[in-house]
Backbone as CSV, one residue per row, in Angstrom:
resi,resn,N_x,N_y,N_z,CA_x,CA_y,CA_z,C_x,C_y,C_z
1,MET,0.852,-1.179,0.000,0.000,0.000,0.000,0.892,1.234,0.000
2,LEU,0.484,2.246,-0.699,1.260,3.460,-0.819,0.565,4.605,-0.090
3,LEU,0.691,4.602,1.235,0.025,5.625,2.038,0.493,7.023,1.683
4,SER,1.733,7.144,1.224,2.271,8.461,0.905,1.503,9.146,-0.222
5,HIS,0.759,8.377,-1.006,-0.042,8.967,-2.076,-1.266,9.698,-1.535
6,TYR,-1.675,9.395,-0.320,-2.913,9.945,0.243,-2.680,10.476,1.659
7,PRO,-1.831,11.492,1.831,-1.513,11.938,3.196,-2.731,12.401,3.993
8,GLU,-3.748,12.963,3.321,-4.915,13.483,4.042,-5.816,12.378,4.591
9,ILE,-5.669,11.160,4.077,-6.493,10.048,4.575,-5.620,8.865,5.007
10,GLU,-4.375,9.153,5.283,-3.404,8.114,5.651,-3.866,7.287,6.854
11,LYS,-4.386,7.951,7.868,-4.826,7.253,9.082,-5.968,6.284,8.759
12,GLU,-6.928,6.744,7.960,-8.063,5.896,7.601,-7.611,4.690,6.779
13,LEU,-6.704,4.913,5.849,-6.209,3.802,5.023,-5.462,2.770,5.863
14,ALA,-4.731,3.236,6.864,-4.036,2.302,7.760,-5.053,1.457,8.529
15,LEU,-6.147,2.070,8.954,-7.204,1.326,9.649,-7.846,0.300,8.719
16,ILE,-8.036,0.675,7.471,-8.615,-0.248,6.492,-7.681,-1.421,6.257
17,GLU,-6.404,-1.135,6.129,-5.416,-2.197,5.912,-5.459,-3.203,7.066
18,GLU,-5.473,-2.688,8.275,-5.553,-3.542,9.466,-6.863,-4.340,9.472
19,PHE,-7.943,-3.693,9.113,-9.257,-4.337,9.063,-9.257,-5.472,8.043
20,ILE,-8.646,-5.242,6.892,-8.564,-6.281,5.858,-7.812,-7.487,6.395
21,TYR,-6.640,-7.261,6.974,-5.843,-8.376,7.507,-6.639,-9.202,8.510
22,LYS,-7.339,-8.532,9.400,-8.109,-9.239,10.426,-9.288,-10.015,9.844
23,ASN,-9.888,-9.493,8.796,-11.126,-10.074,8.290,-10.974,-11.083,7.169
24,VAL,-9.778,-11.286,6.677,-9.593,-12.322,5.652,-8.919,-13.568,6.220
25,ARG,-8.623,-13.534,7.487,-7.971,-14.688,8.114,-8.889,-15.906,8.094
26,SER,-8.251,-17.059,8.034,-8.985,-18.322,8.010,-8.343,-19.288,8.996
27,ARG,-9.125,-20.247,9.464,-8.563,-21.297,10.326,-7.790,-22.318,9.502
28,ASN,-8.056,-22.354,8.201,-7.345,-23.263,7.304,-5.956,-22.691,7.039
29,ARG,-4.924,-23.426,7.415,-3.551,-22.936,7.327,-3.160,-22.528,5.914
30,LEU,-3.419,-23.385,4.935,-3.020,-23.092,3.560,-3.801,-21.902,3.006
31,LEU,-5.093,-21.873,3.274,-5.902,-20.747,2.812,-5.424,-19.452,3.460
32,ASN,-5.158,-19.495,4.748,-4.690,-18.314,5.462,-3.358,-17.826,4.892
33,GLU,-2.450,-18.743,4.638,-1.143,-18.393,4.069,-1.313,-17.748,2.692
34,THR,-2.166,-18.334,1.889,-2.390,-17.856,0.530,-3.037,-16.474,0.524
35,VAL,-4.076,-16.308,1.307,-4.789,-15.034,1.368,-3.888,-13.944,1.951
36,SER,-3.126,-14.277,2.979,-2.211,-13.303,3.574,-1.194,-12.823,2.551
37,GLU,-0.712,-13.737,1.747,0.262,-13.388,0.711,-0.331,-12.394,-0.287
38,ILE,-1.569,-12.622,-0.673,-2.228,-11.718,-1.629,-2.407,-10.333,-1.017
39,VAL,-2.904,-10.290,0.206,-3.181,-9.016,0.859,-1.887,-8.238,1.081
40,GLN,-0.828,-8.938,1.446,0.442,-8.273,1.700,1.112,-7.774,0.429
41,SER,0.676,-8.284,-0.721,1.279,-7.822,-1.971,0.904,-6.373,-2.252
42,GLY,-0.057,-5.867,-1.487,-0.369,-4.445,-1.524,-1.147,-3.990,-2.727
43,GLY,-0.688,-2.920,-3.296,-1.405,-2.248,-4.361,-1.583,-0.797,-3.958
44,LYS,-2.177,-0.036,-4.813,-2.330,1.401,-4.553,-3.487,1.710,-3.611
45,ARG,-4.386,0.786,-3.461,-5.570,0.951,-2.603,-6.407,2.153,-3.041
46,LEU,-6.556,2.299,-4.343,-7.377,3.387,-4.887,-8.832,3.267,-4.472
47,ARG,-9.367,2.071,-4.514,-10.786,1.886,-4.216,-11.133,2.285,-2.785
48,PRO,-10.368,1.831,-1.789,-10.666,2.303,-0.429,-10.497,3.818,-0.291
49,ALA,-9.512,4.368,-0.981,-9.320,5.823,-0.930,-10.546,6.539,-1.484
50,PHE,-11.087,6.044,-2.592,-12.293,6.647,-3.165,-13.480,6.527,-2.214
51,VAL,-13.610,5.382,-1.554,-14.713,5.195,-0.605,-14.602,6.214,0.527
52,ILE,-13.402,6.378,1.064,-13.200,7.343,2.154,-13.532,8.753,1.683
53,LEU,-12.960,9.137,0.556,-13.176,10.497,0.061,-14.649,10.757,-0.246
54,ALA,-15.315,9.810,-0.871,-16.733,9.974,-1.194,-17.576,10.055,0.075
55,SER,-17.200,9.290,1.090,-17.981,9.281,2.333,-17.879,10.605,3.076
56,GLN,-16.852,11.370,2.790,-16.668,12.643,3.484,-17.536,13.764,2.915
57,PHE,-18.281,13.479,1.849,-19.223,14.466,1.330,-20.471,14.545,2.202
58,GLY,-20.708,13.508,2.973,-21.864,13.480,3.860,-21.400,13.397,5.300
59,LYS,-22.248,12.818,6.124,-21.906,12.626,7.536,-20.993,11.404,7.629
60,TYR,-19.739,11.622,7.929,-18.743,10.553,7.949,-18.970,9.646,9.158
61,ASN,-19.046,8.349,8.906,-19.249,7.366,9.965,-18.186,6.278,9.814
62,ARG,-17.130,6.397,10.581,-15.989,5.482,10.470,-16.405,4.022,10.628
63,LYS,-17.353,3.739,11.522,-17.773,2.350,11.762,-18.403,1.711,10.528
64,LYS,-18.943,2.529,9.635,-19.526,2.001,8.399,-18.560,2.098,7.225
65,VAL,-17.770,3.150,7.212,-16.873,3.390,6.074,-15.731,2.383,6.026
66,ILE,-15.108,2.100,7.153,-13.950,1.188,7.167,-14.336,-0.193,6.628
67,PRO,-15.393,-0.838,7.132,-15.769,-2.140,6.566,-16.156,-2.067,5.090
68,ALA,-16.845,-1.004,4.697,-17.249,-0.876,3.291,-16.032,-0.722,2.388
69,ALA,-15.100,0.119,2.786,-13.887,0.325,1.987,-13.052,-0.950,1.924
70,ALA,-12.960,-1.647,3.048,-12.221,-2.918,3.073,-12.894,-3.936,2.166
71,ALA,-14.208,-3.995,2.217,-14.949,-4.949,1.383,-14.720,-4.689,-0.097
72,ILE,-14.705,-3.430,-0.486,-14.471,-3.085,-1.893,-13.075,-3.531,-2.320
73,GLU,-12.093,-3.344,-1.461,-10.724,-3.769,-1.801,-10.619,-5.291,-1.847
74,ILE,-11.262,-5.970,-0.918,-11.253,-7.440,-0.912,-11.949,-7.968,-2.166
75,LEU,-13.058,-7.353,-2.530,-13.772,-7.742,-3.751,-12.881,-7.554,-4.982
76,HIS,-12.186,-6.437,-5.035,-11.260,-6.179,-6.143,-10.168,-7.250,-6.191
77,THR,-9.634,-7.600,-5.041,-8.591,-8.629,-4.975,-9.124,-9.964,-5.473
78,ALA,-10.353,-10.298,-5.102,-10.970,-11.544,-5.580,-11.056,-11.554,-7.097
79,THR,-11.434,-10.417,-7.676,-11.528,-10.362,-9.140,-10.160,-10.525,-9.785
80,LEU,-9.119,-10.022,-9.143,-7.764,-10.178,-9.688,-7.325,-11.640,-9.663
81,VAL,-7.650,-12.335,-8.583,-7.295,-13.757,-8.475,-7.978,-14.534,-9.591
82,HIS,-9.263,-14.299,-9.786,-9.991,-14.999,-10.847,-9.516,-14.564,-12.234
83,ASP,-9.200,-13.294,-12.395,-8.697,-12.793,-13.673,-7.371,-13.458,-14.047
84,ASP,-6.526,-13.665,-13.054,-5.240,-14.333,-13.312,-5.441,-15.760,-13.808
85,ILE,-6.481,-16.420,-13.337,-6.794,-17.777,-13.809,-7.207,-17.718,-15.275
86,ILE,-8.134,-16.830,-15.567,-8.661,-16.720,-16.935,-7.555,-16.356,-17.926
87,ASP,-6.716,-15.399,-17.536,-5.651,-14.921,-18.428,-4.384,-15.772,-18.385
88,ARG,-4.378,-16.746,-17.468,-3.186,-17.585,-17.257,-1.947,-16.732,-16.943
89,THR,-2.162,-15.708,-16.150,-1.102,-14.790,-15.753,-0.170,-15.470,-14.760
90,LYS,1.112,-15.294,-14.962,2.097,-15.913,-14.072,2.540,-14.978,-12.944
91,PHE,2.488,-13.669,-13.192,2.935,-12.704,-12.188,1.937,-11.563,-12.043
92,ARG,1.808,-11.087,-10.809,1.006,-9.898,-10.517,1.718,-9.151,-9.402
93,ARG,1.873,-7.846,-9.607,2.551,-6.991,-8.620,3.933,-7.540,-8.264
94,GLY,4.606,-8.096,-9.266,5.964,-8.595,-9.065,6.062,-9.922,-8.338
95,ARG,4.946,-10.584,-8.118,4.934,-11.873,-7.416,4.246,-12.926,-8.274
96,VAL,4.593,-14.173,-8.007,3.941,-15.285,-8.702,2.471,-15.297,-8.289
97,THR,1.582,-15.487,-9.257,0.143,-15.500,-8.960,-0.235,-16.750,-8.161
98,ILE,-1.370,-16.678,-7.519,-1.880,-17.804,-6.733,-2.096,-19.014,-7.631
99,SER,-2.657,-18.790,-8.811,-2.916,-19.916,-9.719,-1.623,-20.566,-10.191
100,GLU,-0.590,-19.783,-10.360,0.701,-20.322,-10.789,1.391,-21.065,-9.637
101,LYS,1.302,-20.501,-8.445,2.013,-21.062,-7.286,1.294,-22.260,-6.662
102,PHE,-0.047,-22.168,-6.561,-0.807,-23.197,-5.852,-1.749,-23.997,-6.746
103,GLY,-1.874,-23.585,-7.994,-2.759,-24.288,-8.917,-4.092,-23.580,-9.078
104,VAL,-4.765,-23.908,-10.171,-6.034,-23.264,-10.513,-7.111,-23.556,-9.474
105,ASP,-7.200,-24.792,-9.005,-8.248,-25.135,-8.030,-8.142,-24.274,-6.776
106,MET,-6.929,-24.139,-6.259,-6.726,-23.327,-5.056,-7.028,-21.858,-5.351
107,ALA,-6.658,-21.389,-6.520,-6.917,-19.994,-6.877,-8.420,-19.718,-6.959
108,VAL,-9.170,-20.642,-7.528,-10.632,-20.482,-7.579,-11.183,-20.422,-6.158
109,TYR,-10.719,-21.318,-5.310,-11.161,-21.365,-3.920,-10.838,-20.049,-3.206
110,VAL,-9.625,-19.549,-3.390,-9.206,-18.296,-2.746,-10.045,-17.123,-3.247
111,GLY,-10.233,-17.038,-4.560,-11.055,-15.962,-5.114,-12.472,-16.006,-4.578
112,ASP,-13.060,-17.200,-4.538,-14.421,-17.359,-4.008,-14.484,-17.001,-2.522
113,TYR,-13.463,-17.408,-1.772,-13.389,-17.093,-0.347,-13.376,-15.572,-0.151
114,LEU,-12.567,-14.882,-0.955,-12.487,-13.428,-0.840,-13.801,-12.758,-1.244
115,TYR,-14.457,-13.265,-2.291,-15.776,-12.749,-2.666,-16.738,-12.866,-1.488
116,THR,-16.746,-14.022,-0.859,-17.643,-14.265,0.268,-17.349,-13.311,1.415
117,LYS,-16.082,-13.130,1.737,-15.703,-12.203,2.812,-16.181,-10.789,2.500
118,ALA,-16.016,-10.368,1.245,-16.440,-9.021,0.850,-17.947,-8.852,1.007
119,VAL,-18.705,-9.833,0.553,-20.166,-9.753,0.654,-20.600,-9.727,2.120
120,LEU,-19.971,-10.532,2.952,-20.322,-10.537,4.377,-20.044,-9.184,5.022
121,LEU,-18.931,-8.561,4.657,-18.619,-7.239,5.208,-19.627,-6.199,4.733
122,LEU,-19.975,-6.251,3.469,-20.968,-5.308,2.948,-22.337,-5.549,3.578
123,ALA,-22.671,-6.799,3.797,-23.964,-7.136,4.403,-24.078,-6.584,5.814
124,GLY,-22.961,-6.485,6.498,-22.968,-5.950,7.854,-23.392,-4.496,7.918
125,ASN,-23.324,-3.800,6.800,-23.706,-2.388,6.744,-25.127,-2.166,6.242
126,VAL,-25.813,-3.239,5.886,-27.165,-3.111,5.333,-28.189,-3.380,6.434
127,PRO,-29.104,-2.434,6.666,-30.143,-2.665,7.678,-30.981,-3.899,7.330
128,GLU,-31.445,-4.585,8.354,-32.185,-5.837,8.161,-33.403,-5.670,7.253
129,LYS,-34.122,-4.570,7.370,-35.321,-4.384,6.542,-34.960,-4.319,5.054
130,ARG,-33.770,-3.858,4.721,-33.340,-3.839,3.319,-32.952,-5.233,2.855
131,TRP,-32.414,-6.041,3.758,-32.071,-7.419,3.381,-33.320,-8.196,3.003
132,VAL,-34.384,-7.965,3.731,-35.643,-8.644,3.421,-36.070,-8.284,2.000
133,PHE,-35.947,-7.021,1.641,-36.282,-6.576,0.286,-35.359,-7.234,-0.742
134,LEU,-34.075,-7.270,-0.464,-33.112,-7.857,-1.403,-33.337,-9.353,-1.589
135,GLN,-33.751,-10.028,-0.534,-33.989,-11.465,-0.629,-35.170,-11.785,-1.539
136,LYS,-36.100,-10.865,-1.651,-37.276,-11.086,-2.498,-36.997,-10.773,-3.963
137,ALA,-35.912,-10.077,-4.231,-35.591,-9.669,-5.618,-35.190,-10.847,-6.476
């Protein structure tokens, strides 16, 4: 992560980074190792930065913004894992891809796991009455 790119929201991005690490952990050793490796590979974290900046146009609520921003970044990471499978990419961000290092099956599992984590984090911000509506859609 390149916090120096966003000095005005550096503190918030650090909280998001910590939140991501805590929320993608798994009891499965191999999955945990794999997911940790992806998260630690960093990136510019543009999406969480946009979430923070956009949230400041209204009444800023850190308890809602941090999980939402983390979820967006986790979702993006999941799409990258799956994209690497489709494109048969060997390297991403200067590191061997999950599909190259652990195989396609593990990469699919990791991508799906990250998708699930992102949806669960986003669901935590949705009031129950809206979930009832979404379930009927």
